């Protein structure tokens, strides 16, 4: 692979395989054919797909459930065949585009833009270009106010791209497909580890025979900050514990954070109004931080393994019990936690030796998961780099 980062050769990307000659600039409309055949008769029995920015084509029945899919009105849906491309004109700017690779045709909503490529343009090459930042910048440049960018077929036709020979397109496709395969393999490894983690979390609830209440294993901590910005402001969410400045696009904390609760490493944080949704976190990342006074902060008593107790508190059984002691609040997602009832929830604990063994297993899985996620992020960065430099 050769570099051309300073564009010493015009109309050639920053990275290129050992090919010669310049890329040819063309309007995409000259290289594609619009597809708009409406499904009728037996074609309406084809599987209906949606387009999203994660997987591209996604079976609607899997996404919405059988009951909703059965009621779906499919008249007017478009027929899609192998190597056709379709995208959502309202979400193309976030990558909602798919390349259909199945042998059996399918149908998609009439709202989608659908087309196929002419012989001089590989559908795989065009699809990869449509997923690149190069193309997305062109989409954003057509935005004419409003919240959504509608990128209909006429705009796609007028959009220009630089195209190499079919042989070079094939080489680029094969190289990027290799990266995609690595990403897919990595995601499967992560999914298996995530599944194992869930299985262990649910299993430990059944292993314990020693009955203890939450008040037996947790002690509430009410230490508060006495100076402004004493520690970083943290946010406890269903997805985990984050620096508030990293989690939100804008600053949402009060300008005065004196009196915020201090959080130390190894403590549990819960949101009483959202506990039933799983808003309970364990601080294993920050030596100190502060959280809104609306949160409750707990120490795990010394007699118990911290990781073991946290996993027990975040199991499905525990979440179910939190729902039982939470009453409907001012909104659908907020419920008022009956604090005394929460403290009296019973937990089935293993003995000390079993807790240590389970904690060791949990830590090994978490460490492995962290490494595999880092590898996945590395592959994703490599892919983004290549998409930015293999196209003009």
mmCIF file of C-alpha atoms in Angstrom:
data_model
loop_
_atom_site.group_PDB
_atom_site.id
_atom_site.type_symbol
_atom_site.label_atom_id
_atom_site.label_comp_id
_atom_site.label_asym_id
_atom_site.label_seq_id
_atom_site.Cartn_x
_atom_site.Cartn_y
_atom_site.Cartn_z
ATOM 1 C CA UNK A 1 0.000 0.000 0.000
ATOM 2 C CA UNK A 2 1.374 3.391 -0.988
ATOM 3 C CA UNK A 3 0.903 6.755 0.727
ATOM 4 C CA UNK A 4 -0.143 9.945 -1.030
ATOM 5 C CA UNK A 5 -0.881 12.100 2.005
ATOM 6 C CA UNK A 6 0.393 15.321 0.492
ATOM 7 C CA UNK A 7 -1.620 14.695 -2.676
ATOM 8 C CA UNK A 8 1.505 14.629 -4.806
ATOM 9 C CA UNK A 9 -0.642 12.819 -7.380
ATOM 10 C CA UNK A 10 -3.990 14.584 -7.992
ATOM 11 C CA UNK A 11 -7.291 12.659 -7.810
ATOM 12 C CA UNK A 12 -5.707 9.836 -5.842
ATOM 13 C CA UNK A 13 -6.558 8.952 -2.182
ATOM 14 C CA UNK A 14 -4.081 9.241 0.688
ATOM 15 C CA UNK A 15 -3.671 5.457 0.787
ATOM 16 C CA UNK A 16 -3.604 3.303 -2.312
ATOM 17 C CA UNK A 17 -2.629 -0.184 -3.422
ATOM 18 C CA UNK A 18 -0.132 -0.633 -6.250
ATOM 19 C CA UNK A 19 -2.293 0.764 -9.034
ATOM 20 C CA UNK A 20 -1.588 3.540 -11.495
ATOM 21 C CA UNK A 21 -3.710 6.267 -13.019
ATOM 22 C CA UNK A 22 -6.044 8.796 -11.461
ATOM 23 C CA UNK A 23 -9.506 8.187 -10.082
ATOM 24 C CA UNK A 24 -12.340 9.427 -12.313
ATOM 25 C CA UNK A 25 -14.754 11.961 -10.855
ATOM 26 C CA UNK A 26 -18.389 11.139 -11.654
ATOM 27 C CA UNK A 27 -21.858 12.005 -10.464
ATOM 28 C CA UNK A 28 -23.206 9.044 -8.493
ATOM 29 C CA UNK A 29 -26.394 9.335 -10.533
ATOM 30 C CA UNK A 30 -24.438 8.275 -13.640
ATOM 31 C CA UNK A 31 -23.281 5.094 -11.908
ATOM 32 C CA UNK A 32 -26.525 3.812 -10.352
ATOM 33 C CA UNK A 33 -30.067 2.834 -11.344
ATOM 34 C CA UNK A 34 -33.001 3.663 -9.075
ATOM 35 C CA UNK A 35 -35.118 0.728 -7.879
ATOM 36 C CA UNK A 36 -38.772 1.391 -7.169
ATOM 37 C CA UNK A 37 -40.719 -1.772 -8.030
ATOM 38 C CA UNK A 38 -43.723 -2.095 -5.692
ATOM 39 C CA UNK A 39 -44.390 -5.472 -4.137
ATOM 40 C CA UNK A 40 -47.585 -7.209 -5.198
ATOM 41 C CA UNK A 41 -49.125 -10.666 -4.996
ATOM 42 C CA UNK A 42 -46.679 -13.266 -3.696
ATOM 43 C CA UNK A 43 -43.975 -10.605 -3.352
ATOM 44 C CA UNK A 44 -45.824 -9.227 -0.320
ATOM 45 C CA UNK A 45 -44.889 -12.472 1.452
ATOM 46 C CA UNK A 46 -41.177 -11.648 1.238
ATOM 47 C CA UNK A 47 -39.615 -10.779 4.576
ATOM 48 C CA UNK A 48 -39.861 -7.069 5.376
ATOM 49 C CA UNK A 49 -36.678 -5.312 6.449
ATOM 50 C CA UNK A 50 -35.805 -2.000 8.093
ATOM 51 C CA UNK A 51 -32.551 -0.074 7.693
ATOM 52 C CA UNK A 52 -30.483 1.012 10.684
ATOM 53 C CA UNK A 53 -27.019 2.418 11.229
ATOM 54 C CA UNK A 54 -25.698 -0.657 13.050
ATOM 55 C CA UNK A 55 -26.492 -3.688 10.907
ATOM 56 C CA UNK A 56 -27.886 -2.094 7.742
ATOM 57 C CA UNK A 57 -30.745 -4.424 6.725
ATOM 58 C CA UNK A 58 -32.628 -5.701 9.794
ATOM 59 C CA UNK A 59 -35.649 -8.059 9.755
ATOM 60 C CA UNK A 60 -38.672 -6.117 10.999
ATOM 61 C CA UNK A 61 -40.223 -9.170 12.679
ATOM 62 C CA UNK A 62 -37.114 -9.569 14.852
ATOM 63 C CA UNK A 63 -37.075 -5.861 15.622
ATOM 64 C CA UNK A 64 -40.765 -5.306 16.430
ATOM 65 C CA UNK A 65 -41.994 -8.737 17.453
ATOM 66 C CA UNK A 66 -44.347 -11.131 15.683
ATOM 67 C CA UNK A 67 -47.583 -9.456 16.861
ATOM 68 C CA UNK A 68 -46.631 -5.991 15.575
ATOM 69 C CA UNK A 69 -45.167 -7.431 12.359
ATOM 70 C CA UNK A 70 -48.377 -9.336 11.552
ATOM 71 C CA UNK A 71 -50.376 -6.088 11.721
ATOM 72 C CA UNK A 72 -47.880 -4.218 9.552
ATOM 73 C CA UNK A 73 -49.381 -2.750 6.383
ATOM 74 C CA UNK A 74 -46.983 -3.694 3.610
ATOM 75 C CA UNK A 75 -48.835 -2.387 0.564
ATOM 76 C CA UNK A 76 -46.541 -0.059 -1.360
ATOM 77 C CA UNK A 77 -43.370 -1.692 -0.068
ATOM 78 C CA UNK A 78 -40.450 -1.846 -2.501
ATOM 79 C CA UNK A 79 -38.815 -5.060 -3.709
ATOM 80 C CA UNK A 80 -35.096 -5.419 -2.949
ATOM 81 C CA UNK A 81 -32.793 -7.933 -4.631
ATOM 82 C CA UNK A 82 -29.235 -9.109 -3.975
ATOM 83 C CA UNK A 83 -26.640 -6.286 -4.148
ATOM 84 C CA UNK A 84 -29.291 -3.551 -4.037
ATOM 85 C CA UNK A 85 -28.578 -0.628 -1.705
ATOM 86 C CA UNK A 86 -31.219 1.146 0.375
ATOM 87 C CA UNK A 87 -31.074 4.014 2.853
ATOM 88 C CA UNK A 88 -33.293 6.087 5.079
ATOM 89 C CA UNK A 89 -33.279 9.631 3.602
ATOM 90 C CA UNK A 90 -33.908 11.099 7.064
ATOM 91 C CA UNK A 91 -31.054 9.192 8.726
ATOM 92 C CA UNK A 92 -28.396 8.786 6.047
ATOM 93 C CA UNK A 93 -26.324 11.326 7.982
ATOM 94 C CA UNK A 94 -25.958 8.802 10.843
ATOM 95 C CA UNK A 95 -25.189 5.879 8.548
ATOM 96 C CA UNK A 96 -28.612 4.264 8.096
ATOM 97 C CA UNK A 97 -27.757 2.549 4.831
ATOM 98 C CA UNK A 98 -27.642 -1.130 3.906
ATOM 99 C CA UNK A 99 -26.332 -3.433 1.182
ATOM 100 C CA UNK A 100 -28.589 -6.465 0.683
ATOM 101 C CA UNK A 101 -26.586 -9.686 0.276
ATOM 102 C CA UNK A 102 -29.240 -12.418 0.493
ATOM 103 C CA UNK A 103 -30.252 -14.538 -2.507
ATOM 104 C CA UNK A 104 -33.995 -14.345 -1.740
ATOM 105 C CA UNK A 105 -35.536 -10.886 -2.388
ATOM 106 C CA UNK A 106 -37.044 -8.875 0.458
ATOM 107 C CA UNK A 107 -39.284 -5.803 0.774
ATOM 108 C CA UNK A 108 -38.688 -2.458 2.466
ATOM 109 C CA UNK A 109 -40.743 0.624 3.269
ATOM 110 C CA UNK A 110 -41.654 2.904 0.382
ATOM 111 C CA UNK A 111 -39.947 5.704 2.309
ATOM 112 C CA UNK A 112 -36.491 4.242 1.636
ATOM 113 C CA UNK A 113 -34.318 5.277 -1.306
ATOM 114 C CA UNK A 114 -33.390 2.110 -3.239
ATOM 115 C CA UNK A 115 -30.989 1.580 -6.134
ATOM 116 C CA UNK A 116 -28.437 -0.734 -7.715
ATOM 117 C CA UNK A 117 -25.110 0.000 -9.378
ATOM 118 C CA UNK A 118 -24.050 -0.137 -13.007
ATOM 119 C CA UNK A 119 -21.242 -2.555 -14.052
ATOM 120 C CA UNK A 120 -18.485 0.039 -13.678
ATOM 121 C CA UNK A 121 -19.201 0.522 -9.958
ATOM 122 C CA UNK A 122 -19.041 -2.282 -7.395
ATOM 123 C CA UNK A 123 -22.035 -2.215 -5.008
ATOM 124 C CA UNK A 124 -19.687 -3.158 -2.144
ATOM 125 C CA UNK A 125 -17.365 -0.271 -2.970
ATOM 126 C CA UNK A 126 -20.213 2.245 -3.176
ATOM 127 C CA UNK A 127 -21.713 0.956 0.090
ATOM 128 C CA UNK A 128 -18.402 1.423 1.878
ATOM 129 C CA UNK A 129 -18.109 4.922 0.456
ATOM 130 C CA UNK A 130 -21.628 5.756 1.670
ATOM 131 C CA UNK A 131 -20.550 4.708 5.186
ATOM 132 C CA UNK A 132 -17.443 6.911 5.134
ATOM 133 C CA UNK A 133 -16.898 10.356 6.650
ATOM 134 C CA UNK A 134 -16.070 11.624 3.163
ATOM 135 C CA UNK A 135 -19.623 10.988 2.014
ATOM 136 C CA UNK A 136 -21.220 12.072 5.289
ATOM 137 C CA UNK A 137 -19.598 15.509 4.992
ATOM 138 C CA UNK A 138 -21.238 15.893 1.590
ATOM 139 C CA UNK A 139 -24.610 14.940 3.061
ATOM 140 C CA UNK A 140 -24.241 17.484 5.861
ATOM 141 C CA UNK A 141 -23.274 20.189 3.366
ATOM 142 C CA UNK A 142 -26.729 19.863 1.761
ATOM 143 C CA UNK A 143 -28.575 20.485 5.029
ATOM 144 C CA UNK A 144 -30.994 23.360 4.731
ATOM 145 C CA UNK A 145 -32.008 24.109 8.292
ATOM 146 C CA UNK A 146 -34.302 22.082 10.544
ATOM 147 C CA UNK A 147 -33.467 19.167 12.795
ATOM 148 C CA UNK A 148 -33.381 16.465 10.131
ATOM 149 C CA UNK A 149 -31.486 16.233 6.881
ATOM 150 C CA UNK A 150 -33.562 14.656 4.104
ATOM 151 C CA UNK A 151 -31.261 13.291 1.465
ATOM 152 C CA UNK A 152 -33.511 12.049 -1.305
ATOM 153 C CA UNK A 153 -32.488 10.347 -4.553
ATOM 154 C CA UNK A 154 -32.118 13.591 -6.487
ATOM 155 C CA UNK A 155 -29.422 14.770 -4.056
ATOM 156 C CA UNK A 156 -27.646 11.446 -4.278
ATOM 157 C CA UNK A 157 -27.650 11.664 -8.082
ATOM 158 C CA UNK A 158 -25.940 15.059 -8.008
ATOM 159 C CA UNK A 159 -23.302 14.007 -5.465
ATOM 160 C CA UNK A 160 -19.870 13.467 -6.989
ATOM 161 C CA UNK A 161 -17.360 10.788 -6.081
ATOM 162 C CA UNK A 162 -13.978 9.666 -7.375
ATOM 163 C CA UNK A 163 -13.996 6.114 -8.725
ATOM 164 C CA UNK A 164 -11.035 3.813 -9.518
ATOM 165 C CA UNK A 165 -11.072 0.844 -11.871
ATOM 166 C CA UNK A 166 -13.139 -2.233 -10.977
ATOM 167 C CA UNK A 167 -9.949 -4.175 -10.205
ATOM 168 C CA UNK A 168 -8.859 -1.544 -7.689
ATOM 169 C CA UNK A 169 -12.376 -1.371 -6.219
ATOM 170 C CA UNK A 170 -12.202 -5.142 -5.705
ATOM 171 C CA UNK A 171 -8.863 -4.814 -3.906
ATOM 172 C CA UNK A 172 -10.192 -2.099 -1.600
ATOM 173 C CA UNK A 173 -13.328 -4.158 -0.886
ATOM 174 C CA UNK A 174 -11.300 -7.244 0.044
ATOM 175 C CA UNK A 175 -9.043 -5.242 2.358
ATOM 176 C CA UNK A 176 -11.917 -3.544 4.184
ATOM 177 C CA UNK A 177 -13.847 -6.825 4.371
ATOM 178 C CA UNK A 178 -10.870 -8.312 6.203
ATOM 179 C CA UNK A 179 -11.129 -5.552 8.815
ATOM 180 C CA UNK A 180 -14.907 -6.078 9.041
ATOM 181 C CA UNK A 181 -14.372 -9.794 9.667
ATOM 182 C CA UNK A 182 -11.997 -8.989 12.525
ATOM 183 C CA UNK A 183 -14.560 -6.608 14.007
ATOM 184 C CA UNK A 184 -17.343 -9.214 13.678
ATOM 185 C CA UNK A 185 -15.172 -11.870 15.327
ATOM 186 C CA UNK A 186 -14.260 -9.482 18.124
ATOM 187 C CA UNK A 187 -17.907 -8.588 18.712
ATOM 188 C CA UNK A 188 -18.786 -12.298 18.960
ATOM 189 C CA UNK A 189 -16.079 -12.759 21.598
ATOM 190 C CA UNK A 190 -17.466 -9.790 23.542
ATOM 191 C CA UNK A 191 -21.044 -11.083 23.227
ATOM 192 C CA UNK A 192 -20.023 -14.480 24.623
ATOM 193 C CA UNK A 193 -18.239 -12.881 27.572
ATOM 194 C CA UNK A 194 -21.230 -10.604 28.214
ATOM 195 C CA UNK A 195 -23.516 -13.647 28.121
ATOM 196 C CA UNK A 196 -21.257 -15.520 30.538
ATOM 197 C CA UNK A 197 -21.256 -12.527 32.860
ATOM 198 C CA UNK A 198 -25.078 -12.416 32.879
ATOM 199 C CA UNK A 199 -25.315 -16.174 33.550
ATOM 200 C CA UNK A 200 -22.942 -15.942 36.505
ATOM 201 C CA UNK A 201 -24.758 -12.910 37.896
ATOM 202 C CA UNK A 202 -28.081 -14.773 37.886
ATOM 203 C CA UNK A 203 -26.533 -17.993 39.154
ATOM 204 C CA UNK A 204 -24.991 -16.463 42.279
ATOM 205 C CA UNK A 205 -28.457 -15.440 43.476
ATOM 206 C CA UNK A 206 -29.405 -19.131 43.599
ATOM 207 C CA UNK A 207 -26.174 -20.307 45.266
ATOM 208 C CA UNK A 208 -26.543 -18.412 48.541
ATOM 209 C CA UNK A 209 -28.187 -19.939 51.603
ATOM 210 C CA UNK A 210 -27.320 -17.297 54.226
ATOM 211 C CA UNK A 211 -30.168 -14.762 54.438
ATOM 212 C CA UNK A 212 -29.153 -11.147 55.028
ATOM 213 C CA UNK A 213 -30.979 -7.857 54.465
ATOM 214 C CA UNK A 214 -29.479 -5.003 52.487
ATOM 215 C CA UNK A 215 -29.080 -3.100 55.766
ATOM 216 C CA UNK A 216 -26.905 -5.980 56.990
ATOM 217 C CA UNK A 217 -24.411 -5.569 54.145
ATOM 218 C CA UNK A 218 -24.556 -1.827 53.335
ATOM 219 C CA UNK A 219 -24.000 1.276 55.439
ATOM 220 C CA UNK A 220 -25.161 4.641 54.104
ATOM 221 C CA UNK A 221 -22.487 7.321 53.736
ATOM 222 C CA UNK A 222 -23.474 10.983 53.967
ATOM 223 C CA UNK A 223 -20.125 12.737 53.745
ATOM 224 C CA UNK A 224 -20.529 15.990 51.790
ATOM 225 C CA UNK A 225 -18.229 18.401 50.000
ATOM 226 C CA UNK A 226 -17.451 21.633 51.841
ATOM 227 C CA UNK A 227 -15.736 23.566 49.043
ATOM 228 C CA UNK A 228 -16.664 24.235 45.413
ATOM 229 C CA UNK A 229 -15.405 21.573 42.936
ATOM 230 C CA UNK A 230 -13.793 19.592 45.752
ATOM 231 C CA UNK A 231 -13.810 16.499 43.509
ATOM 232 C CA UNK A 232 -14.984 15.732 39.939
ATOM 233 C CA UNK A 233 -18.770 15.610 39.496
ATOM 234 C CA UNK A 234 -19.971 12.082 38.679
ATOM 235 C CA UNK A 235 -23.233 10.772 37.231
ATOM 236 C CA UNK A 236 -24.623 7.363 38.123
ATOM 237 C CA UNK A 237 -26.643 5.902 35.228
ATOM 238 C CA UNK A 238 -28.086 2.572 34.136
ATOM 239 C CA UNK A 239 -25.013 2.224 31.891
ATOM 240 C CA UNK A 240 -22.503 2.886 34.657
ATOM 241 C CA UNK A 241 -20.698 5.617 36.575
ATOM 242 C CA UNK A 242 -19.238 8.445 34.487
ATOM 243 C CA UNK A 243 -17.618 11.820 34.777
ATOM 244 C CA UNK A 244 -20.528 14.149 34.182
ATOM 245 C CA UNK A 245 -18.469 16.224 31.753
ATOM 246 C CA UNK A 246 -17.859 13.083 29.629
ATOM 247 C CA UNK A 247 -21.370 11.649 29.781
ATOM 248 C CA UNK A 248 -23.367 14.750 28.853
ATOM 249 C CA UNK A 249 -22.916 17.040 25.845
ATOM 250 C CA UNK A 250 -23.447 20.037 28.080
ATOM 251 C CA UNK A 251 -22.850 20.916 31.724
ATOM 252 C CA UNK A 252 -25.926 19.908 33.723
ATOM 253 C CA UNK A 253 -24.650 20.160 37.273
ATOM 254 C CA UNK A 254 -25.564 23.022 39.544
ATOM 255 C CA UNK A 255 -23.059 25.885 39.451
ATOM 256 C CA UNK A 256 -22.784 25.417 43.221
ATOM 257 C CA UNK A 257 -21.761 21.858 44.142
ATOM 258 C CA UNK A 258 -20.948 22.522 47.793
ATOM 259 C CA UNK A 259 -22.930 19.969 49.783
ATOM 260 C CA UNK A 260 -22.730 17.285 47.075
ATOM 261 C CA UNK A 261 -22.177 13.764 48.412
ATOM 262 C CA UNK A 262 -18.607 12.486 48.361
ATOM 263 C CA UNK A 263 -18.031 9.134 46.668
ATOM 264 C CA UNK A 264 -14.935 7.022 47.354
ATOM 265 C CA UNK A 265 -13.582 4.077 45.423
ATOM 266 C CA UNK A 266 -15.362 0.848 46.374
ATOM 267 C CA UNK A 267 -18.702 2.452 47.247
ATOM 268 C CA UNK A 268 -22.194 1.782 45.869
ATOM 269 C CA UNK A 269 -24.296 4.611 44.406
ATOM 270 C CA UNK A 270 -28.034 4.387 43.729
ATOM 271 C CA UNK A 271 -30.616 6.733 42.253
ATOM 272 C CA UNK A 272 -33.717 6.190 44.425
ATOM 273 C CA UNK A 273 -36.067 7.401 41.675
ATOM 274 C CA UNK A 274 -34.533 5.181 38.990
ATOM 275 C CA UNK A 275 -33.347 2.197 41.025
ATOM 276 C CA UNK A 276 -36.125 0.017 39.613
ATOM 277 C CA UNK A 277 -34.594 0.579 36.132
ATOM 278 C CA UNK A 278 -31.178 -0.593 37.298
ATOM 279 C CA UNK A 279 -29.545 2.704 38.259
ATOM 280 C CA UNK A 280 -27.147 1.232 40.790
ATOM 281 C CA UNK A 281 -23.397 1.509 40.241
ATOM 282 C CA UNK A 282 -20.138 0.473 41.865
ATOM 283 C CA UNK A 283 -17.256 2.950 41.908
ATOM 284 C CA UNK A 284 -14.193 1.037 40.783
ATOM 285 C CA UNK A 285 -12.714 3.851 38.665
ATOM 286 C CA UNK A 286 -12.479 7.073 40.691
ATOM 287 C CA UNK A 287 -10.526 7.586 43.900
ATOM 288 C CA UNK A 288 -12.951 10.367 44.830
ATOM 289 C CA UNK A 289 -15.881 12.141 43.220
ATOM 290 C CA UNK A 290 -19.058 13.974 44.134
ATOM 291 C CA UNK A 291 -22.649 13.237 43.151
ATOM 292 C CA UNK A 292 -25.922 15.102 43.443
ATOM 293 C CA UNK A 293 -27.538 15.001 46.906
ATOM 294 C CA UNK A 294 -30.446 13.114 45.298
ATOM 295 C CA UNK A 295 -28.251 9.985 45.103
ATOM 296 C CA UNK A 296 -27.635 7.632 48.010
ATOM 297 C CA UNK A 297 -24.101 6.402 48.656
ATOM 298 C CA UNK A 298 -23.213 3.217 50.558
ATOM 299 C CA UNK A 299 -20.178 1.456 51.975
ATOM 300 C CA UNK A 300 -20.070 -2.321 51.696
ATOM 301 C CA UNK A 301 -19.325 -3.765 55.111
ATOM 302 C CA UNK A 302 -15.888 -5.299 55.584
ATOM 303 C CA UNK A 303 -17.223 -8.813 56.180
ATOM 304 C CA UNK A 304 -18.349 -9.138 52.555
ATOM 305 C CA UNK A 305 -16.685 -9.239 49.148
ATOM 306 C CA UNK A 306 -17.431 -5.940 47.390
ATOM 307 C CA UNK A 307 -17.619 -7.263 43.830
ATOM 308 C CA UNK A 308 -19.773 -10.196 44.919
ATOM 309 C CA UNK A 309 -22.237 -7.931 46.766
ATOM 310 C CA UNK A 310 -22.445 -5.505 43.837
ATOM 311 C CA UNK A 311 -23.251 -8.300 41.386
ATOM 312 C CA UNK A 312 -25.873 -9.649 43.769
ATOM 313 C CA UNK A 313 -27.439 -6.185 44.018
ATOM 314 C CA UNK A 314 -27.601 -5.848 40.208
ATOM 315 C CA UNK A 315 -29.096 -9.273 39.423
ATOM 316 C CA UNK A 316 -32.539 -9.567 37.812
ATOM 317 C CA UNK A 317 -33.931 -10.871 41.083
ATOM 318 C CA UNK A 318 -32.773 -7.757 42.911
ATOM 319 C CA UNK A 319 -34.088 -5.426 40.199
ATOM 320 C CA UNK A 320 -37.470 -7.146 40.472
ATOM 321 C CA UNK A 321 -37.469 -6.558 44.237
ATOM 322 C CA UNK A 322 -36.564 -2.881 43.732
ATOM 323 C CA UNK A 323 -39.637 -2.522 41.548
ATOM 324 C CA UNK A 324 -41.807 -3.962 44.316
ATOM 325 C CA UNK A 325 -40.631 -1.330 46.819
ATOM 326 C CA UNK A 326 -40.890 1.598 44.376
ATOM 327 C CA UNK A 327 -44.103 3.536 43.809
ATOM 328 C CA UNK A 328 -45.117 5.521 40.715
ATOM 329 C CA UNK A 329 -43.760 9.056 40.811
ATOM 330 C CA UNK A 330 -44.428 12.253 38.887
ATOM 331 C CA UNK A 331 -43.368 10.700 35.557
ATOM 332 C CA UNK A 332 -43.439 7.265 33.946
ATOM 333 C CA UNK A 333 -39.712 6.640 34.424
ATOM 334 C CA UNK A 334 -39.434 8.024 37.952
ATOM 335 C CA UNK A 335 -40.650 6.061 40.953
ATOM 336 C CA UNK A 336 -40.382 6.863 44.637
ATOM 337 C CA UNK A 337 -38.294 4.322 46.522
ATOM 338 C CA UNK A 338 -39.620 3.200 49.914
ATOM 339 C CA UNK A 339 -36.252 3.429 51.613
ATOM 340 C CA UNK A 340 -37.096 1.349 54.687
ATOM 341 C CA UNK A 341 -38.513 -1.446 52.518
ATOM 342 C CA UNK A 342 -35.403 -1.278 50.331
ATOM 343 C CA UNK A 343 -33.133 -1.792 53.350
ATOM 344 C CA UNK A 344 -35.213 -4.810 54.398
ATOM 345 C CA UNK A 345 -34.897 -6.638 51.050
ATOM 346 C CA UNK A 346 -33.399 -10.084 51.701
ATOM 347 C CA UNK A 347 -30.269 -11.268 49.886
ATOM 348 C CA UNK A 348 -29.150 -14.939 49.747
ATOM 349 C CA UNK A 349 -25.403 -14.855 50.498
ATOM 350 C CA UNK A 350 -22.718 -17.494 50.015
ATOM 351 C CA UNK A 351 -20.139 -18.119 52.711
ATOM 352 C CA UNK A 352 -16.953 -16.038 52.815
ATOM 353 C CA UNK A 353 -14.824 -18.587 50.933
ATOM 354 C CA UNK A 354 -17.389 -18.897 48.135
ATOM 355 C CA UNK A 355 -17.673 -15.119 47.879
ATOM 356 C CA UNK A 356 -13.903 -14.851 47.367
ATOM 357 C CA UNK A 357 -13.943 -17.579 44.719
ATOM 358 C CA UNK A 358 -16.848 -15.985 42.832
ATOM 359 C CA UNK A 359 -15.246 -12.536 43.070
ATOM 360 C CA UNK A 360 -12.020 -13.888 41.596
ATOM 361 C CA UNK A 361 -13.969 -15.391 38.690
ATOM 362 C CA UNK A 362 -15.878 -12.147 38.152
ATOM 363 C CA UNK A 363 -12.680 -10.090 38.117
ATOM 364 C CA UNK A 364 -11.073 -12.402 35.553
ATOM 365 C CA UNK A 365 -14.102 -12.095 33.256
ATOM 366 C CA UNK A 366 -14.214 -8.314 33.678
ATOM 367 C CA UNK A 367 -10.483 -8.051 32.897
ATOM 368 C CA UNK A 368 -10.853 -10.235 29.809
ATOM 369 C CA UNK A 369 -13.889 -8.233 28.687
ATOM 370 C CA UNK A 370 -11.987 -4.968 29.089
ATOM 371 C CA UNK A 371 -9.120 -6.232 26.909
ATOM 372 C CA UNK A 372 -11.455 -7.534 24.202
ATOM 373 C CA UNK A 373 -13.400 -4.245 24.125
ATOM 374 C CA UNK A 374 -10.144 -2.332 23.769
ATOM 375 C CA UNK A 375 -9.224 -4.552 20.813
ATOM 376 C CA UNK A 376 -12.652 -3.917 19.268
ATOM 377 C CA UNK A 377 -12.158 -0.169 19.655
ATOM 378 C CA UNK A 378 -8.740 -0.464 18.009
ATOM 379 C CA UNK A 379 -10.192 -2.315 15.015
ATOM 380 C CA UNK A 380 -12.981 0.285 14.742
ATOM 381 C CA UNK A 381 -10.403 3.087 14.721
ATOM 382 C CA UNK A 382 -8.419 1.280 12.044
ATOM 383 C CA UNK A 383 -11.538 0.923 9.941
ATOM 384 C CA UNK A 384 -12.436 4.615 10.310
ATOM 385 C CA UNK A 385 -8.885 5.572 9.376
ATOM 386 C CA UNK A 386 -9.002 3.423 6.258
ATOM 387 C CA UNK A 387 -12.433 4.726 5.246
ATOM 388 C CA UNK A 388 -11.061 8.267 5.554
ATOM 389 C CA UNK A 389 -7.948 7.569 3.515
ATOM 390 C CA UNK A 390 -8.956 5.008 0.889
ATOM 391 C CA UNK A 391 -11.550 7.352 -0.604
ATOM 392 C CA UNK A 392 -11.240 10.879 -2.010
#
